[in-house]
Short mmCIF file of C-alpha atoms and ligand atoms in Angstrom, two decimals:
data_model
loop_
_atom_site.label_atom_id
_atom_site.label_comp_id
_atom_site.label_asym_id
_atom_site.label_seq_id
_atom_site.Cartn_x
_atom_site.Cartn_y
_atom_site.Cartn_z
CA MET A 168 0.00 0.00 0.00
CA SER A 169 1.19 3.51 -0.76
CA ILE A 170 2.33 5.96 1.88
CA ARG A 171 -0.27 8.74 1.82
CA VAL A 172 1.51 12.10 1.97
CA THR A 173 -0.05 15.54 2.41
CA VAL A 174 2.24 18.43 1.54
CA TRP A 175 0.96 21.41 3.55
CA HIS A 176 2.14 24.85 2.47
CA GLU A 177 1.35 28.37 3.61
CA TYR A 178 1.61 29.44 -0.06
CA ARG A 179 1.83 33.21 0.39
CA HIS A 180 5.33 34.30 -0.70
CA GLU A 181 4.80 32.97 -4.23
CA LYS A 182 1.74 35.22 -4.62
CA THR A 183 3.49 38.45 -3.61
CA ASN A 184 7.21 38.06 -4.33
CA PRO A 185 8.08 37.62 -8.05
CA LYS A 186 11.49 36.22 -7.12
CA VAL A 187 9.85 33.36 -5.25
CA ALA A 188 7.25 32.84 -7.99
CA GLU A 189 10.04 32.54 -10.54
CA ILE A 190 11.74 29.75 -8.58
CA TYR A 191 8.46 28.03 -7.66
CA PRO A 192 5.89 28.96 -10.36
CA LYS A 193 3.27 26.58 -8.94
CA GLY A 194 4.34 27.03 -5.33
CA MET A 195 6.88 25.22 -3.18
CA HIS A 196 4.29 22.57 -2.33
CA GLU A 197 3.97 21.64 -6.00
CA ALA A 198 7.76 21.39 -6.38
CA LEU A 199 7.84 18.94 -3.46
CA ALA A 200 4.70 17.11 -4.57
CA THR A 201 5.93 16.76 -8.17
CA TYR A 202 9.11 15.09 -6.95
CA LEU A 203 7.34 12.79 -4.48
CA ARG A 204 4.87 11.73 -7.18
CA THR A 205 7.81 10.12 -9.01
CA CYS A 206 8.14 7.66 -6.09
CA ARG A 207 5.98 4.62 -6.81
CA ASP A 208 5.28 3.85 -3.17
CA ILE A 209 4.08 7.37 -2.30
CA ALA A 210 0.63 8.91 -2.98
CA VAL A 211 0.65 12.71 -2.75
CA ARG A 212 -1.92 15.42 -2.13
CA THR A 213 -1.35 19.07 -1.29
CA ALA A 214 -3.11 21.44 1.11
CA THR A 215 -2.68 25.19 1.60
CA LEU A 216 -3.52 27.80 4.21
CA ASP A 217 -6.19 29.67 2.23
CA GLU A 218 -8.30 26.59 1.51
CA ALA A 219 -11.26 25.81 3.79
CA GLU A 220 -9.90 24.38 7.06
CA HIS A 221 -6.46 25.10 5.53
CA GLY A 222 -7.07 22.07 3.30
CA LEU A 223 -6.86 19.91 6.42
CA GLY A 224 -10.41 18.70 6.93
CA GLU A 225 -10.89 15.73 9.20
CA SER A 226 -10.94 13.16 6.42
CA VAL A 227 -7.75 14.55 4.84
CA VAL A 228 -5.88 14.45 8.15
CA ASN A 229 -7.21 11.01 9.03
CA GLU A 230 -6.15 9.69 5.62
CA THR A 231 -2.63 11.11 5.86
CA ASP A 232 0.31 8.89 6.83
CA VAL A 233 2.96 11.60 6.60
CA MET A 234 2.47 15.37 6.53
CA LEU A 235 5.00 17.92 5.30
CA TRP A 236 4.74 21.43 6.80
CA TRP A 237 6.15 24.69 5.41
CA GLY A 238 5.08 28.05 6.87
CA HIS A 239 6.72 31.41 7.51
CA ILE A 240 4.77 34.67 7.51
CA ALA A 241 1.35 33.39 8.50
CA HIS A 242 1.89 30.93 11.36
CA GLY A 243 -0.58 32.98 13.42
CA GLU A 244 -3.35 32.47 10.85
CA VAL A 245 -3.36 28.72 11.32
CA LYS A 246 -6.45 27.95 13.38
CA ASP A 247 -5.90 26.33 16.74
CA GLU A 248 -8.53 23.68 16.05
CA ILE A 249 -6.59 22.55 12.98
CA VAL A 250 -3.36 22.50 14.99
CA GLN A 251 -5.16 20.34 17.54
CA ARG A 252 -6.34 17.99 14.80
CA VAL A 253 -2.83 17.58 13.36
CA HIS A 254 -1.35 17.24 16.85
CA ASP A 255 -3.78 14.43 17.74
CA ARG A 256 -2.96 12.64 14.49
CA VAL A 257 0.76 12.84 15.20
CA LEU A 258 0.26 11.29 18.64
CA GLY A 259 -1.84 8.62 16.93
CA GLY A 260 1.01 7.71 14.59
CA MET A 261 1.10 10.14 11.65
CA GLY A 262 4.60 11.20 10.59
CA LEU A 263 5.36 14.94 10.43
CA ILE A 264 8.18 16.53 8.45
CA VAL A 265 8.66 20.15 9.43
CA LEU A 266 10.56 22.19 6.87
CA HIS A 267 12.75 25.29 7.27
CA SER A 268 10.81 28.22 8.80
CA GLY A 269 8.21 25.72 9.99
CA HIS A 270 10.39 25.74 13.13
CA PHE A 271 8.12 28.59 14.32
CA SER A 272 4.84 26.92 13.34
CA LYS A 273 2.22 26.36 16.03
CA ILE A 274 2.31 22.61 15.47
CA PHE A 275 6.09 22.29 15.83
CA LYS A 276 6.30 24.54 18.90
CA ARG A 277 3.45 22.61 20.49
CA LEU A 278 5.10 19.27 19.84
CA MET A 279 8.49 20.49 21.07
CA GLY A 280 7.31 22.49 24.08
CA THR A 281 10.12 25.04 23.66
CA THR A 282 10.45 28.40 21.86
CA CYS A 283 12.19 26.82 18.80
CA ASN A 284 14.04 30.14 18.35
CA LEU A 285 17.31 30.41 16.45
CA LYS A 286 19.75 32.85 14.82
CA TRP A 287 19.30 33.72 11.13
CA ARG A 288 20.76 35.81 8.29
CA GLU A 289 19.75 36.26 4.66
CA ALA A 290 23.09 36.84 2.95
CA ASN A 291 23.63 34.09 0.36
CA ASP A 292 25.65 31.89 2.71
CA ARG A 293 26.97 28.61 1.34
CA GLU A 294 25.53 25.77 3.43
CA ILE A 295 27.30 22.45 3.90
CA LEU A 296 25.12 19.72 5.38
CA TRP A 297 27.18 17.00 7.09
CA VAL A 298 25.82 13.54 7.84
CA THR A 299 26.18 12.76 11.54
CA ARG A 300 24.27 9.45 11.49
CA PRO A 301 25.67 7.42 8.59
CA GLY A 302 23.44 4.47 7.82
CA HIS A 303 20.31 6.21 9.09
CA PRO A 304 17.37 5.64 6.68
CA ILE A 305 16.90 9.41 6.29
CA VAL A 306 20.36 9.78 4.71
CA ARG A 307 20.15 6.73 2.48
CA ASP A 308 22.00 7.39 -0.83
CA ILE A 309 23.42 10.64 0.56
CA ASP A 310 27.22 11.12 0.56
CA ASP A 311 28.95 12.18 3.79
CA HIS A 312 27.94 15.77 3.00
CA PHE A 313 26.23 17.90 0.39
CA ILE A 314 26.43 21.58 -0.45
CA LEU A 315 23.79 24.21 -1.14
CA PRO A 316 25.60 27.09 -2.89
CA GLN A 317 23.26 29.74 -1.46
CA GLU A 318 20.89 29.55 1.48
CA GLU A 319 19.64 31.52 4.42
CA MET A 320 21.76 30.96 7.54
CA TYR A 321 20.19 29.35 10.60
CA GLY A 322 22.52 29.21 13.60
CA GLU A 323 22.74 27.74 17.08
CA TYR A 324 21.56 27.98 19.66
CA PHE A 325 18.40 26.35 18.30
CA ASP A 326 15.99 26.15 21.25
CA ILE A 327 14.64 22.62 20.77
CA PRO A 328 14.59 19.68 23.17
CA ASP A 329 17.52 17.29 22.77
CA PRO A 330 16.65 15.35 19.61
CA MET A 331 16.21 11.60 19.56
CA GLU A 332 18.76 11.60 16.72
CA THR A 333 20.76 14.33 15.03
CA VAL A 334 21.07 13.12 11.47
CA LEU A 335 22.56 16.23 9.82
CA ILE A 336 24.37 19.35 10.93
CA SER A 337 25.08 22.38 8.76
CA SER A 338 27.94 24.83 8.60
CA PHE A 339 27.64 28.20 6.89
CA THR A 340 30.00 30.66 5.22
CA GLY A 341 29.79 32.86 8.29
CA GLY A 342 31.08 30.08 10.52
CA GLU A 343 27.81 29.28 12.28
CA VAL A 344 26.61 25.69 12.76
CA PHE A 345 23.09 24.29 13.08
CA ARG A 346 21.37 20.98 13.80
CA SER A 347 19.73 20.69 10.38
CA GLY A 348 18.13 17.28 10.50
CA VAL A 349 16.72 16.10 13.83
CA THR A 350 14.25 13.39 14.81
CA TYR A 351 11.69 13.05 17.58
CA GLU A 352 8.88 10.75 18.61
CA ARG A 353 5.70 12.08 20.18
CA GLY A 354 3.19 9.40 21.07
CA ALA A 355 3.19 6.95 18.18
CA GLY A 356 4.24 9.64 15.67
CA ARG A 357 7.67 10.27 14.20
CA ILE A 358 8.82 13.83 13.57
CA PHE A 359 11.67 15.05 11.39
CA TYR A 360 12.77 18.68 11.26
CA PHE A 361 14.77 19.55 8.12
CA ARG A 362 16.34 22.97 7.77
CA PRO A 363 16.83 23.91 4.07
CA GLY A 364 14.12 25.66 2.06
CA HIS A 365 14.26 29.44 2.27
CA GLU A 366 11.78 30.71 -0.31
CA THR A 367 14.20 32.83 -2.36
CA TYR A 368 16.59 29.93 -3.03
CA PRO A 369 15.92 26.87 -5.23
CA SER A 370 16.62 24.35 -2.46
CA TYR A 371 13.51 22.28 -3.22
CA HIS A 372 14.92 21.64 -6.67
CA ASP A 373 18.15 20.24 -5.19
CA LYS A 374 18.46 16.49 -5.65
CA ASN A 375 20.00 15.84 -2.24
CA VAL A 376 17.39 17.91 -0.41
CA LEU A 377 14.61 16.07 -2.25
CA LYS A 378 16.23 12.70 -1.54
CA VAL A 379 16.40 13.45 2.19
CA ILE A 380 12.71 14.42 2.16
CA GLU A 381 11.79 11.25 0.23
CA ASN A 382 13.77 9.14 2.72
CA ALA A 383 12.18 10.97 5.64
CA VAL A 384 8.69 10.20 4.30
CA ARG A 385 9.46 6.48 4.39
CA TRP A 386 11.10 6.73 7.82
CA ALA A 387 8.18 8.70 9.30
CA ALA A 388 5.43 6.47 7.88
CA PRO A 389 3.33 4.91 10.64
CA THR A 390 4.18 1.50 12.00
CA PRO A 391 1.41 -0.91 13.10
CA GLN A 392 -0.05 0.04 16.48
CA PRO A 393 -2.42 -1.79 18.83
CA ALA A 394 -6.07 -1.01 18.09
CA ALA A 395 -6.47 0.54 21.53
CA HIS A 396 -4.46 1.09 24.69
CA THR A 397 -5.72 0.19 28.15
CA PHE A 398 -5.25 2.89 30.77
CA GLY A 399 -6.42 3.51 34.29
CA ASN A 400 -6.73 1.39 37.38
CA ARG A 401 -5.88 -2.26 37.00
CA PRO A 402 -7.02 -4.32 40.01
CA THR A 403 -4.60 -6.84 41.45
CA GLY A 404 -5.33 -10.43 40.62
CA TRP A 405 -6.53 -9.62 37.08
CA VAL A 406 -4.39 -12.38 35.55
CA ASP A 407 -6.16 -15.18 37.44
CA LYS A 408 -9.59 -13.89 36.49
CA LYS A 409 -8.89 -14.27 32.79
ZN1 LIG B 620 13.71 31.42 5.48
#
């Protein structure tokens, strides 16, 4: 069965900034979706902020195995009830891949429980992403590093909880470093934060960036879970009564 992916995108910069529209004529979500549609085991839909319920109605969320999330200037416009819906789905086992400025999204901050703040600079830095977990499924077919000639700089300290795994770290022209690929589990759900993807650079056309995202989709896909958990008081002697 295919992994059902929903690429969620704020989709605002492309409508107002010609530079972004030139790089992503159909939006960043379509660049990501177009690539993922070439993977035979992945079924892709997209959803954007300005659709009803941000494109994340109950059936869409319930039928999503892995969600991608890109937002930047309109995090505050995402309705809390939709955040709650996505949050519940993550705890229930849906994978979530949070991209670039999604570090400040309501859903990521809620799942992390920290400010998720960081240092940044828009100055055409060269970014080198180094693999710190060779053999991890998320960096399958990736060399020991790859280079993005121009990107926005994100620098430490990045105010996130200690990751379960740090799969990639970046260095920048300015000398800063950043934990660029980090994993978490919340409930039954797997979460991957992946740094590249500033809207004025063509990072979502880069083959290594796309490969990491493809790998992360497979890694974050739900694993079989029990139909229900049993909670609450369990009287002593329950074994014998069976
Ligand atoms: Zn950015």
